[in-house]
CSV table of C-alpha atoms and ligand atoms in Angstrom, one decimal:
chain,number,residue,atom,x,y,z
A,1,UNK,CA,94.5,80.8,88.1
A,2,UNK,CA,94.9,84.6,89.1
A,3,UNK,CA,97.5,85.6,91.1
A,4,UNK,CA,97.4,88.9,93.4
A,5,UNK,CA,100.3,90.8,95.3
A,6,UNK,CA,98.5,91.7,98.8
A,7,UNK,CA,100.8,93.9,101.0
A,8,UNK,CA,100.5,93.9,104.8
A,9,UNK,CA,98.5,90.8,105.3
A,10,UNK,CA,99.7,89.5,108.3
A,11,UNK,CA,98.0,92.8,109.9
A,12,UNK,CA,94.4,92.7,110.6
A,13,UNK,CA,92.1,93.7,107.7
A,14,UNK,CA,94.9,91.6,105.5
A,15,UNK,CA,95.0,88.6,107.5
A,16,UNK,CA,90.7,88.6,107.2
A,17,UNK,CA,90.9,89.4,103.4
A,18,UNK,CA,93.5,86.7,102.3
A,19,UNK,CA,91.4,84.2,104.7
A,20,UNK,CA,88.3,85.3,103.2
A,21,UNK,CA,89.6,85.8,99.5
A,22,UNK,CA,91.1,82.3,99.0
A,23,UNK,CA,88.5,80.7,100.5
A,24,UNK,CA,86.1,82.3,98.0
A,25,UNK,CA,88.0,82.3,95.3
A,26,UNK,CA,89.5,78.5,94.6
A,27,UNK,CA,91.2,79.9,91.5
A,28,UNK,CA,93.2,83.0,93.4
A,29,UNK,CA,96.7,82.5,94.6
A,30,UNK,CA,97.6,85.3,97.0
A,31,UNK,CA,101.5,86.3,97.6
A,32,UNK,CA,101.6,87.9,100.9
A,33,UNK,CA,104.5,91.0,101.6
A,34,UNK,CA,104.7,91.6,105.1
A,35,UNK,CA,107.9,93.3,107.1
A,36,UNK,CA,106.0,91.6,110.6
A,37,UNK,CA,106.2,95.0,112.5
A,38,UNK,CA,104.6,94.1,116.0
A,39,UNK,CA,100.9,94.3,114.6
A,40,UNK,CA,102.0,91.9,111.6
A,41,UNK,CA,101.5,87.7,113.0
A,42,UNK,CA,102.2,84.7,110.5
A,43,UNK,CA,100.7,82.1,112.8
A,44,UNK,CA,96.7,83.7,111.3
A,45,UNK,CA,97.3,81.6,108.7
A,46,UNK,CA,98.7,78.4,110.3
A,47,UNK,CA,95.4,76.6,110.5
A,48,UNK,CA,94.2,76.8,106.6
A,49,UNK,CA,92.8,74.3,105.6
A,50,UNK,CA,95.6,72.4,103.0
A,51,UNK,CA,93.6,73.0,100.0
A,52,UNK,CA,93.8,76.9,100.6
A,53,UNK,CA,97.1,76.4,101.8
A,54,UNK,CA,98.3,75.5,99.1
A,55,UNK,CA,97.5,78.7,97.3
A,56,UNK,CA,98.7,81.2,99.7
A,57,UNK,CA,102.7,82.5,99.8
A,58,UNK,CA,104.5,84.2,102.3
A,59,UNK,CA,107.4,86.4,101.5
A,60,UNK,CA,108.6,88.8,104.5
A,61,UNK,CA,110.0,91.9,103.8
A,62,UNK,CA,109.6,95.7,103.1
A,63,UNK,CA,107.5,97.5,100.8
A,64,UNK,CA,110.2,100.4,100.7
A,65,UNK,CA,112.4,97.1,99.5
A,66,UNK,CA,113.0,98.2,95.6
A,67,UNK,CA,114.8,95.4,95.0
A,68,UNK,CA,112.6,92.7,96.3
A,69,UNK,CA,109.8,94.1,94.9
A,70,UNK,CA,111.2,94.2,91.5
A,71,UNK,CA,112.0,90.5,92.1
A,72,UNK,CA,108.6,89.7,92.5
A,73,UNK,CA,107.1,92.0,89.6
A,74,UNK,CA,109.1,90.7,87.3
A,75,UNK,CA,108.8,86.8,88.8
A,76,UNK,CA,105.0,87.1,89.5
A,77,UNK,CA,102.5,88.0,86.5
A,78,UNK,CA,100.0,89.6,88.7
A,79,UNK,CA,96.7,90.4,88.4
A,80,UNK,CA,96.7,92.9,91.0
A,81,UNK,CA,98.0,94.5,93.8
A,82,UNK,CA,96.0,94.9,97.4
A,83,UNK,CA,97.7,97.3,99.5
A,84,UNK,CA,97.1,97.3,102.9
A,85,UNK,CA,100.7,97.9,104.5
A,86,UNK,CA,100.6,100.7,106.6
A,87,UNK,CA,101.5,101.9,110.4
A,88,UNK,CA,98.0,101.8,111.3
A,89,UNK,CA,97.5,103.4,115.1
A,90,UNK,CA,96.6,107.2,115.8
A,91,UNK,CA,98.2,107.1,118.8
A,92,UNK,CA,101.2,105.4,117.9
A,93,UNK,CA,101.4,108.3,115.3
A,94,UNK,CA,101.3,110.7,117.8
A,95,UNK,CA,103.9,109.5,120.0
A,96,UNK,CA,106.4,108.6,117.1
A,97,UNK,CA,105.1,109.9,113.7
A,98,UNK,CA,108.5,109.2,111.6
A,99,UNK,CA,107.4,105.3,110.7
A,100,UNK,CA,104.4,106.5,109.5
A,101,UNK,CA,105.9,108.7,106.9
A,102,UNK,CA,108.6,105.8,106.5
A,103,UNK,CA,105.7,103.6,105.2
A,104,UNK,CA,102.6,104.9,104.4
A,105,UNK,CA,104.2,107.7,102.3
A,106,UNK,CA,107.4,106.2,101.8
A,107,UNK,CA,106.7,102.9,101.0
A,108,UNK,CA,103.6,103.3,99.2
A,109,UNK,CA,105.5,105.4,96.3
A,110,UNK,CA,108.0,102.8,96.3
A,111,UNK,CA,105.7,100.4,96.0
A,112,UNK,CA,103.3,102.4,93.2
A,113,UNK,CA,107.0,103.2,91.0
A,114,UNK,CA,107.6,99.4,90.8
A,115,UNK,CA,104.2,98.4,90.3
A,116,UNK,CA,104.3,101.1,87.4
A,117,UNK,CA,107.2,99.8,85.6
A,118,UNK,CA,106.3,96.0,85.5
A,119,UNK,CA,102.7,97.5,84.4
A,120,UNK,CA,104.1,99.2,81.5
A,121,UNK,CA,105.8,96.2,80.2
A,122,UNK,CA,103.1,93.4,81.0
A,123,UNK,CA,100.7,91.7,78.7
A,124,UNK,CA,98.3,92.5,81.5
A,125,UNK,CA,97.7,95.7,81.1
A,126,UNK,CA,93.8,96.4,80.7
A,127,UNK,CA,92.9,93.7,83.8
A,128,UNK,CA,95.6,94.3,86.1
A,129,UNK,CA,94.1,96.7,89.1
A,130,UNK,CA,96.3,98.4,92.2
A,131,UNK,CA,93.9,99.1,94.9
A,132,UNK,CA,94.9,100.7,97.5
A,133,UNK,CA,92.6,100.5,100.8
A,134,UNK,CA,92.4,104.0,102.5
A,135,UNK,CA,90.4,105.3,105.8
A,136,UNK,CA,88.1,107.6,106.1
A,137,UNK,CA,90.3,109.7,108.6
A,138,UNK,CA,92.0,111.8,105.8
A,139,UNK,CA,88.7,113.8,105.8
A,140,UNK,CA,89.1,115.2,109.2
A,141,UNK,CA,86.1,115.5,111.5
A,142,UNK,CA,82.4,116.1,110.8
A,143,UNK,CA,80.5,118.1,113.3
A,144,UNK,CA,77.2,116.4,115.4
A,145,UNK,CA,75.5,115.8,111.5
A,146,UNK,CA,76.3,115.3,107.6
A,147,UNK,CA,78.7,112.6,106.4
A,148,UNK,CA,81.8,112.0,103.9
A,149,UNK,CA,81.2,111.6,100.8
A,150,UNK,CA,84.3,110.5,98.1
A,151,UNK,CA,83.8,114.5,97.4
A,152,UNK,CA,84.8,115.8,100.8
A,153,UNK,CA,88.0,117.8,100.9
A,154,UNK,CA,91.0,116.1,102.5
A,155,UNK,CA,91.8,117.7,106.1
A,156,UNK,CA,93.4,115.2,108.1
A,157,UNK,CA,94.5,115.6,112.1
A,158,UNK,CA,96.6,113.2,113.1
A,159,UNK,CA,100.4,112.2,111.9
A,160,UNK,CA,98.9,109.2,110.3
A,161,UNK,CA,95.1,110.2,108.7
A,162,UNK,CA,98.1,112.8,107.0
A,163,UNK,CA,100.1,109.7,106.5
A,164,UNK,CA,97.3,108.5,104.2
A,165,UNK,CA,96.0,111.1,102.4
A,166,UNK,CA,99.6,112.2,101.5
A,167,UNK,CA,99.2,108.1,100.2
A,168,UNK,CA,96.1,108.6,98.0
A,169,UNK,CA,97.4,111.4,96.3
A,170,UNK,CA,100.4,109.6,95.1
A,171,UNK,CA,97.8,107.1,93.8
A,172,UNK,CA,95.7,109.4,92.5
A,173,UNK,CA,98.6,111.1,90.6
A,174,UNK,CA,100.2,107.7,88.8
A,175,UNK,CA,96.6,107.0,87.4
A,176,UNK,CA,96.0,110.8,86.2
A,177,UNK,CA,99.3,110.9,85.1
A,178,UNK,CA,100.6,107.3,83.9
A,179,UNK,CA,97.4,105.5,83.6
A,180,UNK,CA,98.1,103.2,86.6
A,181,UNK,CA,94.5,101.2,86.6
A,182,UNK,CA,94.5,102.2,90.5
A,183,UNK,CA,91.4,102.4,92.9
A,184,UNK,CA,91.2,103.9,96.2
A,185,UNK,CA,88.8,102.6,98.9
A,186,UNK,CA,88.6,105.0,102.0
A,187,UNK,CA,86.7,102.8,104.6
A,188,UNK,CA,85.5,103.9,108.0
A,189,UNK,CA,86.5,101.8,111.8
A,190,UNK,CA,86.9,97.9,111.1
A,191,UNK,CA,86.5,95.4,114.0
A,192,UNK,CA,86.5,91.7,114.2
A,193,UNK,CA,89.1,88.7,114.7
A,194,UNK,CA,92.6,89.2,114.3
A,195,UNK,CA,93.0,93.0,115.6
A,196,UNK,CA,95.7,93.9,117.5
A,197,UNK,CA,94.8,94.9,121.0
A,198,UNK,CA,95.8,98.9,120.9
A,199,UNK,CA,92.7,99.2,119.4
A,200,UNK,CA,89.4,100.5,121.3
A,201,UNK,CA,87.6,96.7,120.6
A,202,UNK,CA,89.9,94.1,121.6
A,203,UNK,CA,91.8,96.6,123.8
A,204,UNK,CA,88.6,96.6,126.1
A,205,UNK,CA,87.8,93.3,125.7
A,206,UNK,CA,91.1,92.3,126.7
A,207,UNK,CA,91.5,95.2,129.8
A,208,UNK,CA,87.5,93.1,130.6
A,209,UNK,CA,89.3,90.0,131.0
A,210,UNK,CA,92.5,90.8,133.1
A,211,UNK,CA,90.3,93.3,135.2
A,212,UNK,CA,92.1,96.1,134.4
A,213,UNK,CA,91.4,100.0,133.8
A,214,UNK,CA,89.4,100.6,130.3
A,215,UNK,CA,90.5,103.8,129.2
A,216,UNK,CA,88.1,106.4,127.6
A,217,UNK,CA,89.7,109.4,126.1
A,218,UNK,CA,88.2,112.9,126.8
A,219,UNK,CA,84.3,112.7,127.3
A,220,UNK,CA,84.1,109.5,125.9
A,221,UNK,CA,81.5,110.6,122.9
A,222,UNK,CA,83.6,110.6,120.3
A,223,UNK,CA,81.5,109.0,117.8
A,224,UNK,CA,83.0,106.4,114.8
A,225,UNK,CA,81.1,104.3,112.1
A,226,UNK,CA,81.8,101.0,112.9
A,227,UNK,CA,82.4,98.2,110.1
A,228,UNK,CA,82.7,94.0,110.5
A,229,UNK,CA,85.9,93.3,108.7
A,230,UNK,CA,84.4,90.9,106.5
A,231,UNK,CA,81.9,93.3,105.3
A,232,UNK,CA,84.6,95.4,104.3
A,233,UNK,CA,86.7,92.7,102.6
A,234,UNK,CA,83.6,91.6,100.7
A,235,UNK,CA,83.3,95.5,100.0
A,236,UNK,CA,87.0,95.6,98.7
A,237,UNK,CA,86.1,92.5,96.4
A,238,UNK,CA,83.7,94.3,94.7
A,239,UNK,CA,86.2,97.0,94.2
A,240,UNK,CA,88.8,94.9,92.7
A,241,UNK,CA,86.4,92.7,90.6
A,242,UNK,CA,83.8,95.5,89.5
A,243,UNK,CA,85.4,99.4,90.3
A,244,UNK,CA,86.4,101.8,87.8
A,245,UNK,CA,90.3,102.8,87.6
A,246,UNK,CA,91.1,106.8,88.5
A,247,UNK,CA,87.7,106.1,91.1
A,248,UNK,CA,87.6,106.3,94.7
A,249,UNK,CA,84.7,104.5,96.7
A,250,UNK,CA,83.4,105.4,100.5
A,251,UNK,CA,83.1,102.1,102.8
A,252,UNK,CA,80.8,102.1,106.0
A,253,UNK,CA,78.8,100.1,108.1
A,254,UNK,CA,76.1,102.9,109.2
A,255,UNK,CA,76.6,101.8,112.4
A,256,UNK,CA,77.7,104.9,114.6
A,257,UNK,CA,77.9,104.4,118.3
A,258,UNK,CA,80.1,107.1,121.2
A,259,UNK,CA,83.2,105.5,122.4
A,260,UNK,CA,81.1,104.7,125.7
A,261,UNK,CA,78.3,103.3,124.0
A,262,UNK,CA,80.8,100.6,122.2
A,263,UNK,CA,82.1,100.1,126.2
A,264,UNK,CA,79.6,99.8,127.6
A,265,UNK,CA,78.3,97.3,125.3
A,266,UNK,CA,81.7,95.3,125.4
A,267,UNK,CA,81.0,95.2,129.3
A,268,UNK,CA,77.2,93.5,129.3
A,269,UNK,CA,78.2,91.4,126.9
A,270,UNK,CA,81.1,89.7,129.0
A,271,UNK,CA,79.6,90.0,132.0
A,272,UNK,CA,77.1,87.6,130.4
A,273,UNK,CA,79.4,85.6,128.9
A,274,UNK,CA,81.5,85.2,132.2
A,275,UNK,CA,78.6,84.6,134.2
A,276,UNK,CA,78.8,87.4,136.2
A,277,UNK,CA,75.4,88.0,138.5
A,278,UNK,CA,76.5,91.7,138.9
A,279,UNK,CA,75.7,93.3,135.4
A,280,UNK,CA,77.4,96.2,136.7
A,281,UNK,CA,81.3,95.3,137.3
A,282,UNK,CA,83.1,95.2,134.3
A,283,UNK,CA,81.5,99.0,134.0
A,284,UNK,CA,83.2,99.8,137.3
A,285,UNK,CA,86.5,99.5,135.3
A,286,UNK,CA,86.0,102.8,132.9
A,287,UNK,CA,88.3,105.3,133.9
A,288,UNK,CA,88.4,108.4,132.0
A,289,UNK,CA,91.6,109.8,130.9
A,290,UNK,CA,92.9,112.7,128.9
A,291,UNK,CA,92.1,113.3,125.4
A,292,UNK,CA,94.0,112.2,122.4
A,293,UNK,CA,95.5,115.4,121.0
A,294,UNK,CA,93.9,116.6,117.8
A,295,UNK,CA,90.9,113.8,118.2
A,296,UNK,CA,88.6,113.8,115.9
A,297,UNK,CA,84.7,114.4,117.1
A,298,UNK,CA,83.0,112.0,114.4
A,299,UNK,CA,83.2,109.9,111.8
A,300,UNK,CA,80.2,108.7,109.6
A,301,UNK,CA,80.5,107.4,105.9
A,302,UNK,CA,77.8,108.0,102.7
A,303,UNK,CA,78.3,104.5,101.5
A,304,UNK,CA,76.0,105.2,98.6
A,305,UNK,CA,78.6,105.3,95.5
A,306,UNK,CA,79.7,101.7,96.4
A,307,UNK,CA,75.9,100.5,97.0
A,308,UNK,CA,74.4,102.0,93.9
A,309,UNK,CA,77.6,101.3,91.4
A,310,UNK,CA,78.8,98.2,92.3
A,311,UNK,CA,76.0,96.7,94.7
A,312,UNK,CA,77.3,96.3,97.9
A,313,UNK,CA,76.1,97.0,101.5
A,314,UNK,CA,77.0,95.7,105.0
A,315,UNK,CA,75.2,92.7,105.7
A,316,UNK,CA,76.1,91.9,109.3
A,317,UNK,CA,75.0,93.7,112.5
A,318,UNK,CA,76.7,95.6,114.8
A,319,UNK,CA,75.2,94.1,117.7
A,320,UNK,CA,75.6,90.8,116.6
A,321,UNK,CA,78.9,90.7,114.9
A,322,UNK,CA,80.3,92.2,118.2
A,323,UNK,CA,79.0,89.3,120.0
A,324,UNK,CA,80.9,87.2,117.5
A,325,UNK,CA,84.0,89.4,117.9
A,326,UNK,CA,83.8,88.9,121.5
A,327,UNK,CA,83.6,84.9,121.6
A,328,UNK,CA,86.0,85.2,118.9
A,329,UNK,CA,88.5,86.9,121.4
A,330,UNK,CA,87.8,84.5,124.3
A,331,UNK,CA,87.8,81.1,121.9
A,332,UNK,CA,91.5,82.7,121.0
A,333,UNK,CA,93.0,83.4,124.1
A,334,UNK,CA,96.5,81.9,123.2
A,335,UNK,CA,96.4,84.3,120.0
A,336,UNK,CA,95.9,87.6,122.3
A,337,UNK,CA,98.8,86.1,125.2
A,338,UNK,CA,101.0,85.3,121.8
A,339,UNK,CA,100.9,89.5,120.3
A,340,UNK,CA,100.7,90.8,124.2
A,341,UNK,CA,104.7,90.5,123.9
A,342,UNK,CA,107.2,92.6,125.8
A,343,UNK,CA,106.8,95.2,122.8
A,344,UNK,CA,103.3,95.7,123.6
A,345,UNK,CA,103.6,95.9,127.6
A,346,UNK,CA,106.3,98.8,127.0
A,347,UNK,CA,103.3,100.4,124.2
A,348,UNK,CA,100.5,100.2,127.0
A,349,UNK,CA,103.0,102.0,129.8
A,350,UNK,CA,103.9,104.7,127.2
A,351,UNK,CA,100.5,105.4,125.8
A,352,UNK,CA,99.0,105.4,129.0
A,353,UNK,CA,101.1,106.7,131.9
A,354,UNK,CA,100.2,109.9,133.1
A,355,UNK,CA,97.6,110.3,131.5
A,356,UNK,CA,94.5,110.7,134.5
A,357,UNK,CA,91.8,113.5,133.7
B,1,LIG,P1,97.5,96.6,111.0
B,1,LIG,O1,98.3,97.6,111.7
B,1,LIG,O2,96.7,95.5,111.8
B,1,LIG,O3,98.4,95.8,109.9
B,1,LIG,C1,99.3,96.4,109.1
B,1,LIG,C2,100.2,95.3,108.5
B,1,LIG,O4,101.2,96.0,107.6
B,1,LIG,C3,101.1,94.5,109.5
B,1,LIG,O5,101.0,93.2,109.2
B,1,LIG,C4,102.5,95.1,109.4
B,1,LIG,O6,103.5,94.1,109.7
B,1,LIG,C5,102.5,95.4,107.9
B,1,LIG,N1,103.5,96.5,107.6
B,1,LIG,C6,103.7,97.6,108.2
B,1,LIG,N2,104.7,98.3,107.7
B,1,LIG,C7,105.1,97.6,106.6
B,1,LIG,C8,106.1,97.7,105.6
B,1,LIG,N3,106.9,98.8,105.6
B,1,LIG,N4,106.2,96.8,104.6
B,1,LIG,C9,105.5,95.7,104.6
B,1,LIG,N5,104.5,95.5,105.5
B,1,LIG,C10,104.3,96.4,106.5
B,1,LIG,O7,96.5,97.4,110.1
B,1,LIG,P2,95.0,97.1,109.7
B,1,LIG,O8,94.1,97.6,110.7
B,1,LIG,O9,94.9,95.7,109.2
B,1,LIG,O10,94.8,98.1,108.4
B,1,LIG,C11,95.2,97.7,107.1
B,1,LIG,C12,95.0,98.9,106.2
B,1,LIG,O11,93.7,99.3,106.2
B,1,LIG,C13,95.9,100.1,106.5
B,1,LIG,O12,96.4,100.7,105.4
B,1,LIG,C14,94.9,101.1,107.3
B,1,LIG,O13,95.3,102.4,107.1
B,1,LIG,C15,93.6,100.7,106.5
B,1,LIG,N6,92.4,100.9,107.3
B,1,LIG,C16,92.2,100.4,108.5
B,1,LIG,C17,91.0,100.5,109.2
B,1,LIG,C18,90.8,99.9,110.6
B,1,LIG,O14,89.8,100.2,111.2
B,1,LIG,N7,91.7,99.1,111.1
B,1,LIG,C19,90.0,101.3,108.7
B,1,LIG,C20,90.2,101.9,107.4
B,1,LIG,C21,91.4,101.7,106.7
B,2,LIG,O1,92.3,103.4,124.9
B,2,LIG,C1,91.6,104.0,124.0
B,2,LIG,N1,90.6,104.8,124.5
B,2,LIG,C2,89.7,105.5,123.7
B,2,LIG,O2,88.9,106.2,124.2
B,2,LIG,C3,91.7,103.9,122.6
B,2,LIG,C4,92.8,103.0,122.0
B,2,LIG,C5,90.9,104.6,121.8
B,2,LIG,N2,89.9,105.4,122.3
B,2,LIG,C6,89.0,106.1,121.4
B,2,LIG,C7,89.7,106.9,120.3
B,2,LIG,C8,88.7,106.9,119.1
B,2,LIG,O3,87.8,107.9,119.3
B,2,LIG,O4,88.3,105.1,120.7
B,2,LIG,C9,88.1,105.5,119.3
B,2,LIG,C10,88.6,104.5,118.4
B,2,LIG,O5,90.1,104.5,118.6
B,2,LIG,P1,91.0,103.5,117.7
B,2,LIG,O6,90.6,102.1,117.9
B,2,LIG,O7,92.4,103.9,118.1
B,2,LIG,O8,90.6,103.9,116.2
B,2,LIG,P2,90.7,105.3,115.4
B,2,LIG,O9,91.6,106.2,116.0
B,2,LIG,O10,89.3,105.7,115.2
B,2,LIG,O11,91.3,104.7,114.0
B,2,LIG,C11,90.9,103.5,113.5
B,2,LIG,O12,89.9,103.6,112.5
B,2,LIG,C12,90.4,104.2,111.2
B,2,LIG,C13,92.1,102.7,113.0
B,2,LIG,O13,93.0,102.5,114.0
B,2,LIG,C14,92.7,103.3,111.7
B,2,LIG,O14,93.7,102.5,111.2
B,2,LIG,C15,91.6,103.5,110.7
B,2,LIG,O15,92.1,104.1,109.6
């Protein structure tokens, strides 16, 4: 049996990874260290199935928690840690950037000086792997062509793409300077079940549903590389089972679509789903609004170090898989009503008062 530390997996790409992991994997236990901020939700793993259930542990807490974590280093004989805790929302970086640092700077050194010490003492030592999963916004913004490559300087805009890349360095340093076995993955936008609704996706698909206002930022052709989530936990698998330690690895679905594109999409497809004889209405909705300070014009990954050293590439479609996404979000209605708490109403007035171009 192998037994691996993921951190943050009551978030989204967690919650899909642990699913997705243990299910693949019947001889992985997974220990999951989650603090529950408002994006974090136990219930997503309620309904596993008992035999995968069996091999999946909560423990709630904080990864800036020294203490705890030492009680689980030196409790646990881990194969690996999978760090995906992190404040994960530009815009929430923008409007309070001092949790970010708390966290993803913070808490990720705490969690790397732990990890070190338990590594140093374990009989472990040449399996064990701490990867830590990354985005692609630390590089900044490409122009209207080229892509990042896992050789593009770091220039992040925001409060939390710096949040991030102050994160890989600290990785970077404990493998160049204590031989942590660490690997960094910096991935480009995920969507998919389980994401919390401040996010463009299921924040549209949501606004679609309760016929309210879907917010576009600036001009609206802002362009990202969109990912399915289980394309990049398979992608992350490969990374654990087959990366090189001290390596970093580029993850992207080669999908890039404008912010209006993806909205305009959401829109036909629920209008078809809901039946509507007007393909036009849910389009009526878009309201442009200002920018988000310091937003980044594009995103696109060069996924080919991943592809041509450890044999992975996307395998679902953006088309499709946002179809699935969609009936994923309307099949889980009570999930959306459950995280659309008083915490979120007050996020949705902050965020977006005032704010008419
Ligand atoms: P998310 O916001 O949905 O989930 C983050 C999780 O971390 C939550 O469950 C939260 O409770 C937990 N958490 C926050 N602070 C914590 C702390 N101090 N201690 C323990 N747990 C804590 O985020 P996500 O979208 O699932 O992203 C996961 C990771 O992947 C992040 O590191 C993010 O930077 C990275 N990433 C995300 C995307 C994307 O498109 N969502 C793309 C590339 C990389
Ligand atoms: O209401 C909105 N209107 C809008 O136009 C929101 C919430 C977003 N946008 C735009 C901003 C971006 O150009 O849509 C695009 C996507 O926005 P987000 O979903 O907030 O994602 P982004 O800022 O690109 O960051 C995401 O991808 C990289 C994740 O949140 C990060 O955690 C990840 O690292």
């Amino acid at each position: 049996m192998k037994t691996y530390l993921v951190t943050g997996g009551a978030g989204f790409i967690g919650t899909n990874f642990i699913r997705h992991a243990l299910t693949l994997n019947s001889d992985w236990r997974i220990i999951n260290l989650d603090v529950l901020t408002y994006a974090g939700n136990p219930a997503n793993f309620e309904d596993l199935p008992p035999d995968v259930a069996k091999r999946y542990v909560f423990i709630p807490g904080d990864i800036q928690d020294k203490h705890l974590l030492d009680g689980v280093f030196s409790k646990e004989d881990l194969d690996g840690v999978i760090h995906f805790a992190a404040e994960s929302h530009v815009d929430r970086s923008i409007l309070g950037p001092e949790a970010f640092v708390q966290t993803n700077v913070v808490g990720t050194f705490t969690l790397l000086q732990r990890c070190l010490e338990h590594w140093k003492s374990s009989n472990n030592k040449e399996d064990f792997r701490f990867l830590h999963v990354s985005t692609d916004e630390v590089y900044g913004s490409l122009g209207s062509d080229g892509y990042f490559t896992e050789n593009t300087p770091y220039d992040p805009s925001s409060p939390y793409s710096a949040s991030k890349a102050s994160a890989d360095h600290f990785v970077k340093a404990y493998h160049r300077t204590f031989g942590l076995p660490a690997v960094i993955t910096n991935c480009s936008n995920n969507y998919g079940p389980y994401q919390f609704p401040e996010k463009l996706i299921p924040l549209i698909i949501s606004n679609i549903l309760a016929h309210k206002p879907l917010p576009i930022y600036g001009d609206g052709k802002n362009v990202r590389d969109w990912l399915y989530v289980i394309d990049h936990c398979e992608a992350l698998l490969a990374v654990l089972n087959k990366g090189k330690p001290g390596e970093t690895y580029n993850i992207g679905g080669g999908a890039e679509r404008e912010n209006i594109q993806i909205v305009h999409t959401l829109c036909d497809i629920l209008d078809n789903r809901l039946g509507s004889t007007d393909n036009g209405t849910s389009r009526e909705l878009i309201t442009y609004i200002s920018d988000r300070p310091g937003h980044d014009r594009r995103y696109a990954i060069d996924a080919g170090k991943i592809k041509q050293e450890l044999g992975w590439s996307p395998r679902y479609r953006f088309e499709e898989a946002l179809e699935d996404t969609v009936d994923w979000y309307l099949q889980n209605t009570s999930w959306v009503d459950s995280v659309q708490s008083g915490e979120y109403l007050k996020w949705i007035e902050k965020n977006y008062h005032d704010r008419q171009s």
